[in-house]
Coordinates of C-alpha atoms (C1' of nucleotides) in Angstrom, one line a residue:
Chain A
M1 CA 14.1 -11.3 -48.9
R2 CA 15.0 -10.9 -52.5
A3 CA 11.8 -9.3 -53.5
G4 CA 12.8 -6.1 -51.7
Y5 CA 10.4 -6.4 -48.8
M6 CA 13.0 -6.4 -46.1
R7 CA 16.6 -6.4 -45.2
R8 CA 18.3 -8.0 -42.3
L9 CA 20.2 -5.6 -39.9
A10 CA 21.3 -8.2 -37.5
A11 CA 20.4 -11.8 -36.4
G12 CA 16.6 -11.8 -36.2
I13 CA 16.4 -8.0 -36.7
Y14 CA 14.9 -6.4 -40.0
N15 CA 14.4 -3.3 -41.8
Y16 CA 10.9 -3.3 -43.4
L17 CA 11.1 -1.7 -46.9
P18 CA 8.2 0.3 -48.4
L19 CA 6.4 -2.8 -49.8
M20 CA 6.5 -4.6 -46.5
Q21 CA 5.5 -1.5 -44.6
R22 CA 2.4 -1.4 -46.7
V23 CA 1.6 -5.0 -45.9
I24 CA 2.2 -4.5 -42.2
D25 CA -0.2 -1.5 -42.4
K26 CA -2.9 -3.6 -44.2
I27 CA -2.8 -6.2 -41.6
S28 CA -2.8 -3.8 -38.8
T29 CA -5.7 -2.1 -40.2
I30 CA -7.8 -5.3 -40.4
V31 CA -6.6 -6.2 -36.8
R32 CA -7.6 -2.7 -35.6
E33 CA -11.0 -2.9 -37.3
E34 CA -11.9 -6.2 -35.8
M35 CA -10.5 -5.4 -32.4
N36 CA -12.6 -2.3 -32.3
A37 CA -15.6 -4.2 -33.5
S38 CA -15.3 -6.5 -30.6
G39 CA -15.4 -3.7 -28.1
A40 CA -11.6 -3.6 -27.3
V41 CA -10.0 -0.1 -26.9
E42 CA -6.7 0.8 -28.4
I43 CA -3.9 2.1 -26.2
L44 CA -0.2 2.4 -26.4
M45 CA 2.2 1.2 -23.6
P46 CA 5.9 1.6 -23.2
V47 CA 8.5 -0.7 -24.7
I48 CA 10.8 -0.3 -21.7
H49 CA 9.6 -1.8 -18.5
P50 CA 11.0 -1.7 -15.0
A51 CA 12.4 -4.9 -13.7
E52 CA 10.2 -4.6 -10.5
L53 CA 7.1 -5.4 -12.3
W54 CA 8.6 -8.6 -13.9
Q55 CA 10.0 -9.6 -10.4
K56 CA 6.6 -9.2 -8.9
S57 CA 4.9 -11.5 -11.4
G58 CA 7.7 -14.0 -11.1
R59 CA 8.5 -13.8 -14.8
W60 CA 11.8 -12.1 -14.1
E61 CA 13.0 -15.6 -13.3
T62 CA 10.7 -17.8 -15.4
Q63 CA 11.1 -16.1 -18.7
G64 CA 14.8 -16.9 -18.6
K65 CA 17.2 -15.6 -21.2
E66 CA 14.5 -14.8 -23.6
L67 CA 13.8 -11.7 -21.8
M68 CA 15.9 -8.8 -23.2
R69 CA 17.4 -7.1 -20.0
F70 CA 19.6 -4.0 -19.6
K71 CA 20.5 -1.3 -17.0
D72 CA 20.2 2.4 -17.2
R73 CA 22.8 4.8 -16.0
H74 CA 21.5 4.5 -12.4
K75 CA 22.1 0.8 -12.7
H76 CA 18.4 0.1 -12.5
D77 CA 17.3 -3.0 -14.2
L78 CA 15.0 -2.7 -17.2
V79 CA 13.4 -5.0 -19.7
L80 CA 12.4 -4.5 -23.3
G81 CA 8.9 -5.8 -23.3
P82 CA 8.2 -9.2 -25.0
T83 CA 4.5 -9.0 -23.8
H84 CA 2.6 -6.5 -21.6
E85 CA 0.7 -8.5 -18.9
E86 CA 2.6 -6.9 -16.1
V87 CA 2.4 -3.3 -17.5
V88 CA -1.2 -3.5 -18.5
T89 CA -2.2 -5.0 -15.0
S90 CA -0.4 -2.3 -13.1
L91 CA -1.9 0.4 -15.4
V92 CA -5.4 -1.0 -14.9
A93 CA -4.9 -1.6 -11.2
G94 CA -4.4 2.2 -10.8
E95 CA -7.6 3.1 -12.6
L96 CA -10.2 0.4 -12.1
K97 CA -11.8 0.2 -8.6
S98 CA -15.3 -0.8 -9.2
Y99 CA -17.1 -3.8 -10.8
K100 CA -19.1 -1.2 -12.7
Q101 CA -16.1 -0.4 -14.7
L102 CA -15.7 -4.0 -16.0
P103 CA -15.6 -5.6 -18.5
L104 CA -12.7 -4.0 -20.2
N105 CA -10.4 -5.1 -23.0
L106 CA -7.3 -2.9 -23.9
Y107 CA -5.1 -3.6 -26.9
Q108 CA -2.1 -2.2 -28.7
I109 CA 0.0 -2.8 -31.8
Q110 CA 3.7 -2.5 -31.0
T111 CA 7.1 -3.8 -31.5
K112 CA 8.0 -6.6 -29.1
F113 CA 11.4 -8.1 -28.2
R114 CA 12.5 -11.7 -27.4
D115 CA 16.1 -12.8 -27.2
E116 CA 15.5 -16.1 -29.0
I117 CA 18.2 -18.7 -28.5
R118 CA 18.4 -19.0 -32.2
P119 CA 16.5 -16.6 -34.4
R120 CA 15.6 -18.2 -37.8
F121 CA 13.1 -18.5 -40.5
G122 CA 13.1 -14.8 -41.2
L123 CA 10.1 -13.3 -39.5
M124 CA 9.0 -16.6 -38.0
R125 CA 11.3 -16.3 -35.2
G126 CA 13.0 -12.9 -34.9
R127 CA 14.3 -11.1 -31.9
E128 CA 12.2 -8.1 -32.8
F129 CA 8.7 -8.3 -34.3
I130 CA 5.3 -6.5 -34.4
M131 CA 2.6 -7.9 -32.4
K132 CA -1.0 -6.8 -31.4
D133 CA -1.7 -7.7 -27.9
A134 CA -5.0 -7.4 -26.1
Y135 CA -5.8 -8.0 -22.4
S136 CA -9.3 -8.5 -21.0
F137 CA -10.4 -7.8 -17.4
D138 CA -13.6 -9.2 -16.0
T139 CA -15.3 -9.8 -12.7
D140 CA -15.7 -13.6 -12.8
D141 CA -15.0 -16.7 -14.9
E142 CA -18.4 -16.5 -16.6
A143 CA -17.7 -12.9 -17.9
H144 CA -14.2 -13.9 -18.8
K145 CA -15.6 -16.7 -21.0
I146 CA -17.6 -14.1 -22.9
A147 CA -14.6 -11.9 -23.4
Y148 CA -12.5 -14.9 -24.5
R149 CA -15.2 -16.0 -26.9
K150 CA -15.4 -12.5 -28.4
M151 CA -11.7 -12.5 -29.0
V152 CA -11.7 -15.9 -30.6
D153 CA -14.4 -14.7 -33.0
A154 CA -12.6 -11.6 -33.8
Y155 CA -9.4 -13.8 -34.5
Y156 CA -11.2 -15.9 -37.0
K157 CA -12.4 -12.7 -38.8
V158 CA -9.2 -11.2 -38.8
F159 CA -7.4 -14.1 -40.3
D160 CA -10.2 -14.9 -42.8
R161 CA -10.1 -11.3 -44.0
C162 CA -6.3 -11.6 -44.4
G163 CA -7.0 -14.6 -46.8
L164 CA -5.5 -16.9 -44.2
P165 CA -8.1 -19.4 -42.7
T166 CA -6.9 -20.6 -39.4
K167 CA -7.4 -23.5 -37.2
K168 CA -7.8 -23.0 -33.5
V169 CA -5.8 -25.7 -31.5
E170 CA -5.2 -26.3 -27.8
S171 CA -1.8 -25.4 -26.6
D172 CA 0.5 -25.3 -23.6
T173 CA 0.5 -22.2 -21.5
G174 CA 4.2 -22.1 -21.1
A175 CA 5.8 -19.3 -19.3
M176 CA 2.6 -17.2 -19.6
G177 CA 0.9 -19.2 -16.9
G178 CA -2.7 -19.2 -16.5
K179 CA -5.3 -21.9 -17.1
A180 CA -6.0 -22.6 -20.7
A181 CA -4.7 -21.4 -24.1
H182 CA -5.4 -21.7 -27.8
E183 CA -3.3 -21.0 -30.8
F184 CA -4.4 -20.0 -34.2
M185 CA -2.8 -21.9 -36.9
V186 CA -2.3 -21.3 -40.6
L187 CA -2.0 -24.8 -42.1
I188 CA 0.8 -25.2 -44.6
D189 CA 1.1 -28.1 -47.1
T190 CA 4.7 -27.8 -47.7
D191 CA 7.3 -28.2 -45.0
G192 CA 7.3 -24.6 -44.2
G193 CA 5.5 -24.9 -40.9
E194 CA 7.2 -24.1 -37.7
C195 CA 5.3 -26.5 -35.5
T196 CA 3.2 -29.7 -35.8
I197 CA -0.4 -29.9 -34.8
L198 CA -2.6 -32.9 -34.5
S199 CA -6.3 -32.7 -35.4
C200 CA -9.1 -35.3 -35.3
D201 CA -10.6 -36.3 -38.6
T202 CA -14.1 -36.6 -37.0
C203 CA -14.6 -34.0 -34.2
D204 CA -13.1 -30.5 -33.8
Y205 CA -10.3 -31.4 -31.4
A206 CA -7.0 -30.0 -32.5
A207 CA -3.9 -29.4 -30.5
N208 CA -0.3 -28.5 -30.7
I209 CA 1.9 -31.4 -30.4
E210 CA 3.3 -29.9 -27.3
K211 CA -0.1 -30.4 -25.6
A212 CA -1.8 -33.0 -27.7
E213 CA -3.4 -35.9 -25.7
F214 CA -4.8 -39.0 -27.2
R215 CA -7.1 -41.9 -26.3
E216 CA -5.6 -44.7 -24.3
I217 CA -4.4 -47.4 -26.5
E218 CA -4.3 -51.1 -26.1
P219 CA -1.1 -52.7 -25.2
P220 CA 0.6 -54.5 -28.0
E221 CA 0.5 -58.3 -28.2
Q222 CA 2.8 -59.5 -25.5
D223 CA 3.5 -62.1 -22.8
K224 CA 0.9 -62.5 -20.0
E225 CA 3.3 -64.3 -17.6
L226 CA 6.2 -62.4 -16.2
K227 CA 9.5 -64.0 -16.9
P228 CA 12.5 -63.5 -14.8
I229 CA 14.8 -60.8 -15.7
E230 CA 17.8 -61.6 -17.9
V231 CA 20.9 -59.8 -18.8
V232 CA 22.1 -60.0 -22.5
A233 CA 25.2 -58.7 -23.9
T234 CA 24.5 -55.9 -26.6
P235 CA 27.9 -54.8 -27.7
N236 CA 27.9 -51.2 -29.0
A237 CA 24.2 -51.2 -29.3
T238 CA 23.5 -47.7 -27.8
T239 CA 20.4 -46.6 -29.9
I240 CA 17.0 -48.0 -30.2
E241 CA 17.7 -49.0 -33.8
D242 CA 20.8 -50.9 -32.8
V243 CA 19.1 -52.8 -30.0
T244 CA 16.0 -53.7 -32.0
A245 CA 18.2 -55.0 -34.8
F246 CA 20.5 -56.8 -32.4
L247 CA 17.6 -58.4 -30.3
N248 CA 15.3 -58.8 -33.3
L249 CA 12.4 -57.3 -31.3
P250 CA 10.0 -54.5 -32.4
S251 CA 10.9 -51.2 -31.0
H252 CA 7.6 -50.9 -29.0
R253 CA 8.9 -53.7 -26.8
L254 CA 11.7 -51.5 -25.8
A255 CA 11.5 -48.8 -23.1
K256 CA 14.0 -46.0 -23.4
T257 CA 15.3 -44.3 -20.4
L258 CA 16.1 -40.7 -20.7
L259 CA 17.8 -38.8 -17.9
Y260 CA 16.9 -35.3 -17.3
I261 CA 18.0 -32.5 -15.1
A262 CA 14.9 -30.7 -13.7
N263 CA 15.3 -28.0 -11.1
K264 CA 19.0 -29.0 -10.9
K265 CA 18.0 -32.5 -9.9
P266 CA 18.2 -35.7 -12.0
V267 CA 15.1 -37.5 -13.0
A268 CA 14.6 -40.4 -15.3
A269 CA 11.8 -40.4 -17.9
I270 CA 10.8 -43.8 -19.6
I271 CA 8.9 -44.0 -22.7
R272 CA 8.3 -46.7 -25.3
G273 CA 11.2 -47.1 -27.9
D274 CA 9.0 -46.0 -30.8
R275 CA 7.8 -42.8 -29.1
Q276 CA 9.3 -39.4 -28.7
I277 CA 9.7 -37.5 -25.4
N278 CA 7.7 -34.4 -24.9
E279 CA 9.8 -32.2 -22.7
I280 CA 7.0 -29.7 -22.1
K281 CA 4.6 -32.4 -20.7
L282 CA 7.6 -33.7 -18.6
G283 CA 8.3 -30.2 -17.4
N284 CA 4.6 -29.5 -16.6
H285 CA 4.5 -32.6 -14.5
L286 CA 7.6 -31.7 -12.7
G287 CA 6.5 -28.2 -12.1
C288 CA 9.4 -26.5 -13.8
L289 CA 9.5 -24.6 -17.1
E290 CA 12.6 -26.1 -18.5
V291 CA 14.1 -29.6 -18.3
E292 CA 17.3 -30.4 -19.8
L293 CA 18.9 -33.6 -20.9
A294 CA 21.6 -34.7 -18.5
D295 CA 25.1 -34.4 -20.0
N296 CA 27.1 -37.4 -20.7
E297 CA 29.2 -37.0 -17.6
T298 CA 26.2 -37.1 -15.3
V299 CA 24.6 -40.0 -17.3
E300 CA 27.7 -42.0 -16.6
R301 CA 27.7 -41.0 -12.8
L302 CA 24.1 -42.0 -12.3
T303 CA 24.0 -45.2 -14.3
K304 CA 27.6 -46.2 -13.7
A305 CA 27.6 -47.1 -17.4
P306 CA 28.5 -45.4 -20.7
V307 CA 25.8 -43.4 -22.4
G308 CA 23.3 -45.6 -24.3
F309 CA 22.8 -48.3 -21.6
A310 CA 20.6 -46.5 -19.1
G311 CA 17.8 -48.4 -17.5
P312 CA 15.4 -48.0 -14.6
V313 CA 16.4 -51.1 -12.6
G314 CA 18.6 -50.0 -9.7
L315 CA 18.4 -46.3 -10.4
E316 CA 18.0 -44.1 -7.3
I317 CA 16.4 -41.1 -8.8
P318 CA 12.8 -40.3 -9.3
I319 CA 11.5 -42.3 -12.3
I320 CA 8.6 -41.0 -14.4
V321 CA 6.9 -43.7 -16.5
D322 CA 4.6 -43.1 -19.5
P323 CA 1.4 -45.0 -19.3
E324 CA 2.3 -46.9 -22.5
V325 CA 5.2 -48.3 -20.8
A326 CA 3.3 -49.1 -17.6
V327 CA 1.1 -51.6 -19.5
L328 CA 4.1 -53.5 -21.1
T329 CA 5.2 -56.8 -19.8
N330 CA 8.7 -58.3 -20.2
F331 CA 10.1 -55.3 -21.9
V332 CA 13.7 -54.4 -22.6
T333 CA 15.7 -51.7 -21.1
G334 CA 19.3 -50.7 -20.6
A335 CA 21.2 -52.6 -17.8
N336 CA 23.1 -49.7 -16.5
K337 CA 26.2 -51.7 -17.5
G338 CA 28.4 -51.1 -20.6
D339 CA 27.2 -53.2 -23.7
A340 CA 24.3 -54.9 -21.9
H341 CA 20.5 -54.8 -21.8
N342 CA 17.9 -56.2 -19.5
L343 CA 15.3 -58.5 -21.0
N344 CA 11.9 -59.2 -19.2
V345 CA 11.8 -56.1 -17.2
N346 CA 8.5 -55.4 -15.5
L347 CA 7.3 -52.3 -13.6
D348 CA 6.6 -52.7 -9.8
R349 CA 8.4 -56.0 -9.7
D350 CA 11.7 -54.7 -10.9
F351 CA 11.6 -51.0 -10.2
K352 CA 9.0 -48.5 -8.9
A353 CA 7.7 -45.5 -10.7
T354 CA 7.5 -42.2 -9.0
A355 CA 4.6 -41.2 -11.3
V356 CA 2.9 -42.7 -14.3
V357 CA 2.0 -39.8 -16.6
D358 CA 1.9 -39.0 -20.3
I359 CA 5.3 -37.6 -21.4
K360 CA 5.4 -38.4 -24.9
N361 CA 4.5 -36.6 -28.2
A362 CA 1.1 -37.8 -29.5
P363 CA 1.9 -40.1 -32.5
D364 CA 0.3 -39.6 -35.8
G365 CA -2.7 -41.7 -36.5
E366 CA -3.6 -42.4 -32.8
G367 CA -7.2 -42.1 -31.5
C368 CA -8.8 -38.8 -30.7
P369 CA -9.2 -38.2 -26.9
R370 CA -12.7 -36.8 -27.4
C371 CA -14.4 -39.2 -29.9
D372 CA -13.8 -42.3 -32.0
G373 CA -11.9 -40.5 -34.7
R374 CA -8.2 -40.5 -35.5
L375 CA -5.6 -37.8 -35.1
G376 CA -3.6 -36.6 -38.1
A377 CA -0.5 -34.5 -38.0
S378 CA -0.1 -31.4 -40.1
Q379 CA 2.2 -28.5 -40.3
G380 CA 1.2 -25.1 -39.1
I381 CA 2.4 -21.6 -38.4
E382 CA 1.1 -20.0 -35.3
V383 CA -0.2 -16.4 -36.0
G384 CA -2.3 -15.8 -33.0
N385 CA -2.8 -17.1 -29.4
T386 CA -5.2 -16.6 -26.6
F387 CA -4.7 -17.3 -23.0
S388 CA -7.0 -17.5 -19.9
L389 CA -4.8 -16.2 -17.3
G390 CA -7.2 -16.3 -14.2
T391 CA -5.7 -14.2 -11.6
K392 CA -2.1 -14.8 -11.9
Y393 CA -1.2 -11.2 -12.8
S394 CA -4.0 -9.5 -11.1
A395 CA -3.1 -11.2 -7.8
S396 CA 0.6 -10.6 -7.9
L397 CA 0.3 -7.0 -9.1
G398 CA -2.5 -5.7 -7.0
G399 CA -5.1 -5.6 -9.7
K400 CA -8.3 -5.6 -7.5
Y401 CA -11.7 -4.3 -7.8
L402 CA -14.7 -3.8 -5.3
D403 CA -17.7 -6.1 -6.2
A404 CA -21.3 -5.3 -5.6
N405 CA -21.0 -6.2 -2.0
G406 CA -18.0 -4.0 -1.5
K407 CA -15.6 -6.8 -1.3
E408 CA -12.2 -6.6 -2.9
K409 CA -11.4 -9.3 -5.5
P410 CA -8.7 -9.7 -8.3
Y411 CA -9.8 -9.3 -11.9
I412 CA -10.1 -12.4 -14.0
M413 CA -7.8 -11.7 -17.0
G414 CA -7.2 -12.9 -20.5
S415 CA -4.4 -12.2 -22.9
Y416 CA -4.6 -12.3 -26.7
G417 CA -1.9 -11.9 -29.3
I418 CA -1.5 -11.7 -33.0
G419 CA 1.7 -11.6 -34.6
V420 CA 1.5 -9.0 -37.3
T421 CA 4.8 -9.6 -39.0
R422 CA 4.4 -13.4 -38.7
T423 CA 1.0 -13.2 -40.3
A424 CA 2.8 -11.6 -43.4
Q425 CA 5.4 -14.3 -43.3
A426 CA 2.7 -17.0 -43.0
A427 CA 0.9 -15.6 -46.0
I428 CA 4.2 -15.7 -48.0
E429 CA 4.9 -19.2 -46.8
K430 CA 1.3 -20.3 -47.8
Y431 CA 1.1 -18.5 -51.0
H432 CA 4.0 -18.4 -53.2
D433 CA 5.5 -20.3 -56.3
E434 CA 8.9 -20.6 -57.9
K435 CA 8.6 -17.1 -59.3
G436 CA 7.8 -15.4 -56.1
V437 CA 5.0 -14.2 -53.7
I438 CA 1.3 -14.4 -54.5
W439 CA -0.3 -12.0 -52.0
P440 CA -4.0 -12.4 -50.9
Q441 CA -5.4 -9.0 -52.1
A442 CA -6.4 -8.0 -48.7
I443 CA -2.9 -7.7 -47.5
A444 CA -1.0 -7.1 -50.7
P445 CA 1.0 -3.9 -50.7
Y446 CA -0.8 -2.8 -53.9
Q447 CA -3.8 -4.3 -55.8
I448 CA -2.6 -3.5 -59.2
I449 CA 0.8 -3.3 -60.8
L450 CA 0.9 -1.3 -64.0
S451 CA 3.8 -2.5 -66.4
P452 CA 4.4 -0.5 -69.5
L453 CA 6.8 -2.8 -71.3
N454 CA 8.8 -0.1 -73.2
L455 CA 8.7 3.4 -71.7
S456 CA 10.6 4.8 -74.6
K457 CA 7.5 4.3 -76.8
D458 CA 5.4 7.3 -76.3
L459 CA 2.0 5.7 -76.8
Q460 CA 2.8 3.2 -74.1
R461 CA 4.0 5.7 -71.7
E462 CA 1.0 8.0 -72.3
T463 CA -1.4 5.1 -71.8
A464 CA 0.2 4.0 -68.7
E465 CA 0.2 7.4 -67.2
K466 CA -3.5 7.7 -68.1
F467 CA -4.3 4.5 -66.5
Y468 CA -2.3 5.3 -63.4
S469 CA -4.2 8.6 -62.7
E470 CA -7.6 7.1 -63.7
L471 CA -7.2 4.0 -61.5
T472 CA -5.8 5.9 -58.6
E473 CA -8.7 8.3 -58.9
A474 CA -11.1 5.3 -58.9
G475 CA -9.6 4.4 -55.5
Y476 CA -7.3 1.6 -56.5
E477 CA -3.8 1.2 -54.9
V478 CA -1.7 1.0 -58.1
L479 CA 2.1 0.4 -58.3
Y480 CA 3.4 2.0 -61.4
D481 CA 6.5 0.4 -62.6
D482 CA 8.1 3.4 -64.5
R483 CA 11.6 2.1 -64.4
P484 CA 13.3 2.2 -67.9
E485 CA 14.0 -1.5 -67.7
R486 CA 13.4 -4.1 -70.4
A487 CA 10.2 -6.0 -70.5
G488 CA 11.7 -9.2 -69.1
V489 CA 13.0 -7.5 -66.0
K490 CA 9.7 -5.8 -65.3
L491 CA 7.6 -8.9 -65.8
N492 CA 9.8 -11.1 -63.7
D493 CA 9.9 -8.4 -60.9
A494 CA 6.1 -8.1 -61.0
D495 CA 5.8 -11.9 -60.4
L496 CA 8.4 -11.7 -57.7
I497 CA 6.7 -9.1 -55.7
G498 CA 3.3 -10.6 -56.0
I499 CA 0.8 -7.9 -56.7
P500 CA -2.6 -9.7 -57.3
L501 CA -3.4 -8.0 -60.7
R502 CA -1.0 -6.9 -63.4
I503 CA -1.8 -4.7 -66.2
A504 CA 0.7 -5.0 -69.0
I505 CA 0.9 -2.3 -71.7
G506 CA 2.9 -3.4 -74.8
D507 CA 2.9 -2.9 -78.5
K508 CA 1.2 -6.2 -79.4
S509 CA -2.0 -5.6 -77.7
L510 CA -1.9 -1.8 -77.9
A511 CA -2.0 -2.0 -81.8
N512 CA -5.5 -3.5 -81.3
G513 CA -6.5 -1.0 -78.6
K514 CA -6.1 -3.5 -75.9
V515 CA -4.1 -3.9 -72.7
E516 CA -3.4 -7.3 -70.9
L517 CA -4.9 -8.2 -67.5
K518 CA -3.4 -11.1 -65.6
L519 CA -3.9 -12.3 -62.0
R520 CA -0.7 -13.4 -60.3
S521 CA -2.5 -16.5 -59.2
E522 CA -3.4 -17.5 -62.8
K523 CA -1.3 -18.5 -65.8
E524 CA -2.9 -16.8 -68.8
F525 CA -3.5 -13.1 -69.5
E526 CA -6.5 -11.6 -71.2
A527 CA -6.3 -8.8 -73.7
V528 CA -8.9 -6.4 -72.9
E529 CA -10.3 -3.3 -74.8
I530 CA -9.2 -0.2 -73.0
A531 CA -12.7 1.1 -72.6
E532 CA -13.7 -2.2 -70.7
V533 CA -10.7 -2.3 -68.3
G534 CA -12.6 -0.7 -65.3
Q535 CA -15.3 -3.5 -65.4
K536 CA -12.7 -6.2 -66.1
I537 CA -10.6 -5.2 -63.2
E538 CA -13.7 -5.9 -60.9
E539 CA -14.1 -9.3 -62.4
F540 CA -10.4 -10.2 -62.1
L541 CA -10.1 -9.0 -58.5
A542 CA -13.3 -10.9 -57.6
R543 CA -11.6 -14.0 -58.7
A544 CA -8.3 -13.4 -56.9
I545 CA -7.5 -14.8 -53.3
Chain B
rC1 C1' 25.5 -23.7 -24.4
rG2 C1' 28.4 -27.6 -27.8
rG3 C1' 30.3 -28.4 -32.8
rG4 C1' 31.5 -26.5 -37.6
rG5 C1' 32.3 -22.4 -40.9
rU6 C1' 32.8 -17.4 -42.9
rG7 C1' 34.5 -12.2 -42.6
rU8 C1' 38.3 -9.0 -49.0
rG9 C1' 34.4 -2.5 -53.3
rG10 C1' 26.9 -2.3 -52.5
rC11 C1' 26.1 -8.0 -53.1
rG12 C1' 28.4 -12.8 -54.3
rC13 C1' 33.3 -14.8 -54.4
rA14 C1' 38.9 -15.8 -55.8
rG15 C1' 43.6 -14.9 -53.6
rU16 C1' 45.4 -17.1 -47.5
rC17 C1' 48.0 -23.5 -47.3
rC18 C1' 53.7 -21.6 -49.4
rG19 C1' 54.3 -13.6 -46.9
rG20 C1' 57.0 -10.3 -51.9
rU21 C1' 54.8 -5.7 -58.1
rU22 C1' 49.7 -1.5 -58.9
rA23 C1' 44.6 -7.1 -54.2
rG24 C1' 41.5 -9.7 -58.8
rC25 C1' 36.6 -11.8 -61.0
rG26 C1' 31.1 -11.8 -61.6
rC27 C1' 26.7 -9.0 -60.6
rA28 C1' 25.0 -4.3 -59.4
rC29 C1' 26.3 1.0 -60.1
rC30 C1' 27.8 5.7 -63.3
rU31 C1' 28.5 7.7 -68.6
rG32 C1' 27.8 7.0 -74.0
rC33 C1' 25.8 4.3 -78.2
rU34 C1' 22.9 0.3 -80.0
rU35 C1' 18.7 -2.6 -78.2
rU36 C1' 13.4 -2.9 -76.4
rG37 C1' 7.1 -8.5 -75.0
rG38 C1' 10.1 -12.9 -70.1
rG39 C1' 16.3 -11.1 -66.4
rA40 C1' 20.2 -7.2 -73.6
rG41 C1' 25.1 -5.9 -76.2
rC42 C1' 29.5 -3.0 -76.8
rA43 C1' 32.8 0.7 -75.0
rG44 C1' 34.6 3.6 -71.1
rG45 C1' 34.3 4.7 -65.6
rA46 C1' 33.9 5.0 -60.2
rU47 C1' 34.2 2.1 -55.8
rG48 C1' 38.7 -1.3 -50.9
rU49 C1' 41.3 1.1 -43.2
rC50 C1' 41.3 -7.1 -46.9
rG51 C1' 36.0 -7.6 -39.6
rG52 C1' 39.0 -5.1 -35.4
rA53 C1' 43.5 -4.8 -32.0
rG54 C1' 48.2 -6.3 -31.0
rG55 C1' 52.5 -9.0 -32.6
rU56 C1' 56.5 -11.4 -35.9
rU57 C1' 59.2 -9.5 -40.4
rC58 C1' 62.9 -5.5 -44.7
rA59 C1' 57.9 -6.7 -46.2
rA60 C1' 51.3 -9.3 -43.8
rA61 C1' 44.7 -10.1 -46.9
rU62 C1' 48.4 -14.1 -46.2
rC63 C1' 52.0 -16.2 -40.3
rC64 C1' 51.0 -15.8 -34.6
rU65 C1' 47.9 -14.2 -30.3
rC66 C1' 43.4 -11.9 -28.6
rU67 C1' 38.8 -10.1 -29.9
rC68 C1' 34.1 -9.0 -32.5
rA69 C1' 30.3 -10.1 -35.8
rC70 C1' 27.5 -13.3 -38.8
rC71 C1' 25.9 -18.1 -40.8
rC72 C1' 25.0 -23.5 -40.5
rC73 C1' 24.3 -27.9 -37.5
rG74 C1' 23.0 -29.9 -32.5
rA75 C1' 20.9 -29.4 -27.9
rC76 C1' 13.8 -34.9 -29.2
rC77 C1' 20.5 -39.4 -28.6
rA78 C1' 20.5 -43.0 -24.7

RNA sequence: CGGGGUGUGGCGCAGUCCGGUUAGCGCACCUGCUUUGGGAGCAGGAUGUCGGAGGUUCAAAUCCUCUCACCCCGACCA
């Protein structure tokens, strides 16, 4: 980053320079305070994990290539920890034997590793990042709910204190497993978000697009009577746009057939032409973590037609149909023949569905699944997540306690993450202008930047030095720009690094016994009598984000 | 994983097609003088295994082979 906060060392791996280190420290402190207040206890676990733990939980396989693996000199498989469910469970399994020792919540703040397929967006998706991870252990679901609630409350407080109001949304559990999950999203107006969320305009339903459901919708206006199937020539029309244009039909009267490879077997997914496939929903239905679009060769082998003309009629592989398609009549599909489509296709009469399940992204503007409201899409950055894990890890890693009746039971667990470096990045993304960053004061590296505009003038230098010692004495964090640079350089740099309050000391105001206070978030400065600066600082900072 | 691209002082680039003096330029850096309220001017100076290995050649940043690293796009198209 240009402002001197960090430097890239390798793809997705960064050095944090002094300013960023202070920001990380501020965020960590807030996180620590709120975690401690919620009753969680800080520990520190190793970065390197033995592969056995990951093999026991099954994530050695399911985490796939994202897991950083290596071997030591004895050829033992080791892992650089991306998260610590396995380690914490095995730790607690050795310590906790009685229900009297529960509930328990352990957390740590530490560097994590994920070998992202494609690191990008700086700290958004790095291969190495700092995360706070907490793990709760409870006797039963009721107790777990209380622990979960506490974490959620603590998360709202953490992000509010950081100046980043968040929205809690439902999310997919992914490779983490377990029962339910939420993500904490910072909403971004511009297009800086890394994922799309849908939220209801009436109730508090909100979900990641990976997970979002919506109310069943009415089928579009269409024929009541089933017409016989008809093959039409559609030369070179391989995309939905081509076919709608060629046949002069709306795209929602078309059904697109996508061929996937799931667990090494082909499967067809059929959704309306105007919808987008949701591979996570499809994968969840099929019971696998990753589904992959079939390559062109496979498509041609299965459909006996070039890519672009796939259809369900005559396909001899499992066919998953989206409910929106199931209610269509006389729709259009590929004909499994080059340059041809089928008209008037109907489910059940012309082909059988292996399953009818929701496998599409929830479209913008559709009905909320919980109330009469409408869903709207917005961009967000995920800064925290919470998972109800059930007994997935405790059962596989021997995490058991004795209950009041002397019976052995696995703990009910939860896992809770806050991306510390990503929170910093989210703040930058949310609060910046063309000149640079505008930090919320709670996580700014310094509260005040002191900028004497010409250090070669004795009066300016002496005034600045006096301010620096007095303000520091008074408990403010002050960055003193004592570089012998020109005024323009210093003022631009001050804007760039985004310290909330700037005190400029220059001849113009100093001649009247004044210095200039300016908030980074505001346009105008105010010349203030030197004697009144202390009081004015309070007023200014109270106004800042 | 597929496609494209780039590696040359600290940073950004030119030179490569068509091999041939001492490998240039801008910014940054150092010294001096002037300047000093929104990214200063002049003068002088330092800085390079041309990503790496091998090869062709009298001669390689330049041609050939291999390799490494990084960046961008795609992998939500049927």
